[in-house]
Amino acid sequence: MKVNHCWISGTAIRNILFLSMLFLFSIVHTSEAEEIAATLRIAGFETYTDAAKAVRDLRSSGIPGRVMAESDRQSFYVEIGRYHRSIDLFRMQRKLREKGYHNLEMRIADRPPLRARLIKDWGEIDDSLKMSSEEFATGRKVAKDEPDQLLLVEDDPSTSSETIRNTDTKAKKEYGIKLSNAAVEVGVPFQNIPRASTINYLRGEALAFRQFGRWEITLSGRFDAHLQTGTRGYTDAKLDYGESFLRYRGPSYSLTIGAQKVMWGRLDFLPPNDLLSTRDFSRIVADELRDQRRPSFAIRLENFLGSFKLDTLVIPFFRSAVVPELGSAWSPIDRYSGRVLTGPNNPLMNEIARQGQIEDHDSGFGGAGIRLSHIGDGFDYGMTLQRGRHSLPHYEINHSLLAATFSGVDPALSVASIREPAMIGLHPLTWSLGADAGFSVADGVLRIEAAWLSDVPVTRADNFLMETVQSFNWGVGYEFYPGDANLRMNVQLMNRFLNLGEFEVMEDEMVWVINGEIENIHARNRWRERLRFNIGVAPYDLYLNPEVAYIGLENNEFFVGMRIFEGDIGTLGHAFDDHDLITAGWRLRY
Amino acid sequence: MANKFFYFCVTLLFLFSISANAAKDGRALAQRVYDRPDGKDSVVAGRMILREPGHKPRNRKTYSFTLDLGNGEVMSLVRFVEPADVNGLGLLTHNYKGDKSDQWLYLPELGKTRRIPSKRKGGRFVGSDLYYEDLRDREVSMDTHKILGTDKVKGLECTLLESIPIDKKNSVYSKRVSCINLQSLLPLRIETYEKGRPSKVFEALKIEKIQSIWTITDQRITDLESKHETRLIADKVLYNQGLEPSLFARQVLEDPVRDESFRPE
């Protein structure tokens, strides 16, 4: 006869009851206020600074503490306090552990020091409090004969490791001289180019530097050679200075005086707030981004205030952009055909292009600017105020030439007879006020930037004279990695709006451009495919630069690529429409 | 019938308790590994050697600085020294509690600091076998952990710990199986899986006790498909040097000379 339908046996019930009693006993036991006399400290600080920081941190949470030195003076500890009840001691231990302090040490009166570390995540206190200093530091049992090294493979001398326990904190003195940058490029037009059968380029840059304490001096120079073959051969070789400056590093600032490249703004391609840098336009846009600027003499003070940076720049002497020499295939003025590739074509302009003297007014005060920027907390931003000149010249026709032309004199005759330059490159001063920001959106980074400029030069359509108008330039860029792999895309949308007023000008009032870069690095950083693009939407202006490069040999790039131009009249794309090239070359960077 | 039901329930309870215990112990072990003392700060002079059958090895040399501010906030600065074309390049990372972080790259040739997508997980870091995810702090709570048993690596005992992302989107790996040496609380080997297939093996080759802290000073990462290897060697390691947060500021990122005095000789 069944007397009990319960499927849990009596033994099991007894076991459950026993375990429950044990559990209750353990709770009561740990809650008991046992009388003790103990001190609690956080030990193991190798520097006073660390210990002091811990005290500051503790005091901010209302926990008292003071820095004490160990008797051997080799390390420091933070004394928390004395406790007479174990429950108080354990509560403080728990509190400290929650704040992230694990190296706790207890000293109980009339007993040898006991060292403890709370290692159980669920809050239990390890009963085995007796630990060596080693155990205390590492939080685990240490056998007396434990080695200092666990060697899992035979030691390879080429990869041996030396353990050091101190460091020389003095600034290192360095000096050296090196070839810092070199490039060779051969370009072969794949259309029937009228001006050249090959367009070739060579560049080398050397740099010497020396640091002594807070001072640094850098000197550099470069060599550029252009060699064009074909029916209209052209050779040009030039020496120029590179970044050459004296720098002093203060505790929270750096002062740099000398020739330097300073590129403000946040967008990668043509940032609107990049007003004061000197453009290198000698090969239009064929160079790498880093090589599209030349240094100009400036005084720069960089102040760092926490996560803010206040950047002040003064350029006492203006340096104009480096533009292609007449005769170069990259020149926008074709001496042979008498065409102005990026401007209006009329009998006067054609005569100027064919035989006129062209000069750049690149003297005067270069400008000054101040930029405040901040990084951190998920949002970077900057504000820039500048007074400066566009380094690219705006060409204006000689006024007397214009007057003669309007009065009916033959342009060829007037250009031939004038002794002054027929066309002058001007760089009017402008104010620029801008702001920019960068932050993460989805899996990429969004960059936005805008600038208002007070005086942008334009050419009036009625009298060909230069005027200045206000301009608003802005852009937005997004950089991301499709598929979260090695493909990177950086796409920008740019806009320039000219506030023209009542007169008509030769330039477009509104310009929209999409530009950027698509890059894929694969085969363990051995190969890189890249497409650089600049697509003018209105007016139409296309530049494409696909390139495949072998980058597996450190510091070197061997590349094959194309440069493709196309566009409406007056644009760069149109100017170099017959300059589509297949290129091959080598770049070096040290 | 009642007896059968009783045994069935006991078996279920037993299995459940084993599974629950394995999970609980797994998480506890993962937490212990995560909480392992590794100093308030550290400075490492390191080398990365990339090896691939049929190719000459390529070397990268870096100095890395790390400061643990507590509460999940960790700052790090990696300065590239070699090869020469990346000399001065700096990577500054501010990790916050959870999955949040800020990351900037300083490009010396342009003199520019660029914010870079900090959520990037895939993509090979400077052509190595490390993904960007491998460089970042991964909190214990982001995975489920289970102890699978024990194993031996080169004669050293270790505990097999399986970790699977709770949110599949926040990791390139579908699974990681680590063999944790309980003496040092360091993984002697980690096998990673991508889309369920074994992809890479991380192997510790040398573990040293430096300033009482067990440290992997030599490790190898092997891509199982291509057999490409990345060797990470810590030539010099220093802990608790009293690094200040100011070392992890933009001023230092943009001026490599300013961290030179903190680099071990």
Tab-separated table of N, CA, C and O in Angstrom, chain A residues 148-186:
chain	number	residue	atom	x	y	z
A	148	ASP	N	60.219	32.716	-12.734
A	148	ASP	CA	59.772	34.028	-13.174
A	148	ASP	C	59.373	34.037	-14.634
A	148	ASP	O	59.013	35.068	-15.179
A	149	GLN	N	59.494	32.902	-15.256
A	149	GLN	CA	59.225	32.872	-16.691
A	149	GLN	C	58.612	31.543	-17.078
A	149	GLN	O	59.030	30.491	-16.613
A	150	LEU	N	57.600	31.571	-17.865
A	150	LEU	CA	57.027	30.355	-18.419
A	150	LEU	C	57.371	30.341	-19.898
A	150	LEU	O	56.786	31.085	-20.682
A	151	LEU	N	58.390	29.574	-20.209
A	151	LEU	CA	58.852	29.553	-21.594
A	151	LEU	C	58.147	28.420	-22.313
A	151	LEU	O	58.305	27.257	-21.962
A	152	LEU	N	57.372	28.762	-23.283
A	152	LEU	CA	56.563	27.743	-23.935
A	152	LEU	C	57.222	27.186	-25.189
A	152	LEU	O	56.831	26.167	-25.689
A	153	VAL	N	58.190	27.920	-25.711
A	153	VAL	CA	58.947	27.418	-26.860
A	153	VAL	C	60.413	27.683	-26.602
A	153	VAL	O	60.779	28.441	-25.720
A	154	GLU	N	61.252	27.035	-27.387
A	154	GLU	CA	62.679	27.310	-27.286
A	154	GLU	C	62.924	28.773	-27.595
A	154	GLU	O	62.339	29.321	-28.519
A	155	ASP	N	63.782	29.389	-26.795
A	155	ASP	CA	64.021	30.806	-26.990
A	155	ASP	C	64.717	31.052	-28.321
A	155	ASP	O	65.653	30.353	-28.684
A	156	ASP	N	64.230	32.038	-29.033
A	156	ASP	CA	64.798	32.413	-30.303
A	156	ASP	C	65.583	33.710	-30.094
A	156	ASP	O	65.005	34.725	-29.723
A	157	PRO	N	66.913	33.651	-30.259
A	157	PRO	CA	67.704	34.839	-29.947
A	157	PRO	C	67.216	36.093	-30.672
A	157	PRO	O	67.317	37.188	-30.158
A	158	SER	N	66.679	35.911	-31.864
A	158	SER	CA	66.253	37.094	-32.621
A	158	SER	C	65.032	37.749	-32.008
A	158	SER	O	64.696	38.873	-32.327
A	159	THR	N	64.368	37.008	-31.128
A	159	THR	CA	63.159	37.577	-30.542
A	159	THR	C	63.246	37.577	-29.020
A	159	THR	O	62.247	37.534	-28.333
A	160	SER	N	64.481	37.544	-28.487
A	160	SER	CA	64.616	37.460	-27.039
A	160	SER	C	64.105	38.741	-26.386
A	160	SER	O	64.092	39.809	-26.968
A	161	SER	N	63.693	38.593	-25.158
A	161	SER	CA	63.088	39.707	-24.457
A	161	SER	C	63.874	40.005	-23.193
A	161	SER	O	64.249	39.112	-22.459
A	162	GLU	N	64.118	41.254	-22.971
A	162	GLU	CA	64.851	41.646	-21.778
A	162	GLU	C	63.888	42.417	-20.879
A	162	GLU	O	63.180	43.311	-21.323
A	163	THR	N	63.840	42.028	-19.652
A	163	THR	CA	62.938	42.698	-18.741
A	163	THR	C	63.668	43.852	-18.074
A	163	THR	O	64.752	43.669	-17.554
A	164	ILE	N	63.090	45.009	-18.115
A	164	ILE	CA	63.730	46.126	-17.414
A	164	ILE	C	62.769	46.668	-16.371
A	164	ILE	O	61.570	46.484	-16.462
A	165	ARG	N	63.283	47.320	-15.416
A	165	ARG	CA	62.440	47.741	-14.304
A	165	ARG	C	62.529	49.235	-14.043
A	165	ARG	O	62.054	49.735	-13.067
A	166	ASN	N	63.224	49.918	-14.890
A	166	ASN	CA	63.196	51.365	-14.748
A	166	ASN	C	63.371	51.997	-16.134
A	166	ASN	O	63.678	51.327	-17.096
A	167	THR	N	63.177	53.278	-16.164
A	167	THR	CA	63.306	53.941	-17.461
A	167	THR	C	64.033	55.264	-17.297
A	167	THR	O	63.966	55.894	-16.261
A	168	ASP	N	64.707	55.628	-18.352
A	168	ASP	CA	65.356	56.925	-18.359
A	168	ASP	C	64.331	57.938	-18.835
A	168	ASP	O	63.838	57.880	-19.952
A	169	THR	N	63.958	58.839	-17.982
A	169	THR	CA	62.894	59.778	-18.346
A	169	THR	C	63.422	61.056	-18.980
A	169	THR	O	62.681	61.970	-19.248
A	170	LYS	N	64.725	61.094	-19.191
A	170	LYS	CA	65.258	62.300	-19.838
A	170	LYS	C	64.889	62.281	-21.322
A	170	LYS	O	64.820	61.229	-21.945
A	171	ALA	N	64.651	63.458	-21.845
A	171	ALA	CA	64.344	63.553	-23.278
A	171	ALA	C	65.533	63.061	-24.088
A	171	ALA	O	66.679	63.313	-23.753
A	172	LYS	N	65.217	62.323	-25.141
A	172	LYS	CA	66.289	61.791	-25.956
A	172	LYS	C	66.807	62.853	-26.905
A	172	LYS	O	66.029	63.613	-27.467
A	173	LYS	N	68.098	62.875	-27.083
A	173	LYS	CA	68.683	63.819	-28.026
A	173	LYS	C	68.786	63.106	-29.370
A	173	LYS	O	69.328	62.018	-29.448
A	174	GLU	N	68.250	63.720	-30.377
A	174	GLU	CA	68.269	63.061	-31.676
A	174	GLU	C	68.731	64.021	-32.735
A	174	GLU	O	68.471	65.215	-32.665
A	175	TYR	N	69.379	63.495	-33.705
A	175	TYR	CA	69.742	64.281	-34.864
A	175	TYR	C	69.913	63.324	-36.026
A	175	TYR	O	70.089	62.112	-35.853
A	176	GLY	N	69.833	63.846	-37.212
A	176	GLY	CA	69.987	62.969	-38.364
A	176	GLY	C	69.785	63.712	-39.660
A	176	GLY	O	69.365	64.861	-39.683
A	177	ILE	N	70.107	63.037	-40.716
A	177	ILE	CA	69.878	63.572	-42.060
A	177	ILE	C	69.366	62.413	-42.905
A	177	ILE	O	69.829	61.275	-42.757
A	178	LYS	N	68.393	62.668	-43.711
A	178	LYS	CA	67.824	61.558	-44.462
A	178	LYS	C	67.141	62.047	-45.737
A	178	LYS	O	66.742	63.213	-45.837
A	179	LEU	N	67.000	61.130	-46.670
A	179	LEU	CA	66.183	61.368	-47.852
A	179	LEU	C	64.755	61.075	-47.403
A	179	LEU	O	64.428	59.951	-47.031
A	180	SER	N	63.939	62.095	-47.374
A	180	SER	CA	62.633	61.897	-46.747
A	180	SER	C	61.528	61.588	-47.745
A	180	SER	O	60.493	61.043	-47.373
A	181	ASN	N	61.732	61.923	-48.983
A	181	ASN	CA	60.635	61.822	-49.922
A	181	ASN	C	61.210	61.783	-51.335
A	181	ASN	O	62.086	62.584	-51.663
A	182	ALA	N	60.757	60.863	-52.141
A	182	ALA	CA	61.209	60.811	-53.529
A	182	ALA	C	60.088	60.234	-54.388
A	182	ALA	O	59.255	59.456	-53.896
A	183	ALA	N	60.079	60.639	-55.637
A	183	ALA	CA	59.058	60.108	-56.552
A	183	ALA	C	59.541	60.194	-57.991
A	183	ALA	O	60.252	61.125	-58.364
A	184	VAL	N	59.171	59.194	-58.753
A	184	VAL	CA	59.422	59.192	-60.195
A	184	VAL	C	58.115	58.782	-60.859
A	184	VAL	O	57.473	57.826	-60.418
A	185	GLU	N	57.726	59.537	-61.871
A	185	GLU	CA	56.494	59.161	-62.573
A	185	GLU	C	56.687	59.352	-64.070
A	185	GLU	O	57.190	60.376	-64.514
A	186	VAL	N	56.269	58.349	-64.806
A	186	VAL	CA	56.287	58.415	-66.270
A	186	VAL	C	54.839	58.392	-66.733
A	186	VAL	O	54.068	57.519	-66.328
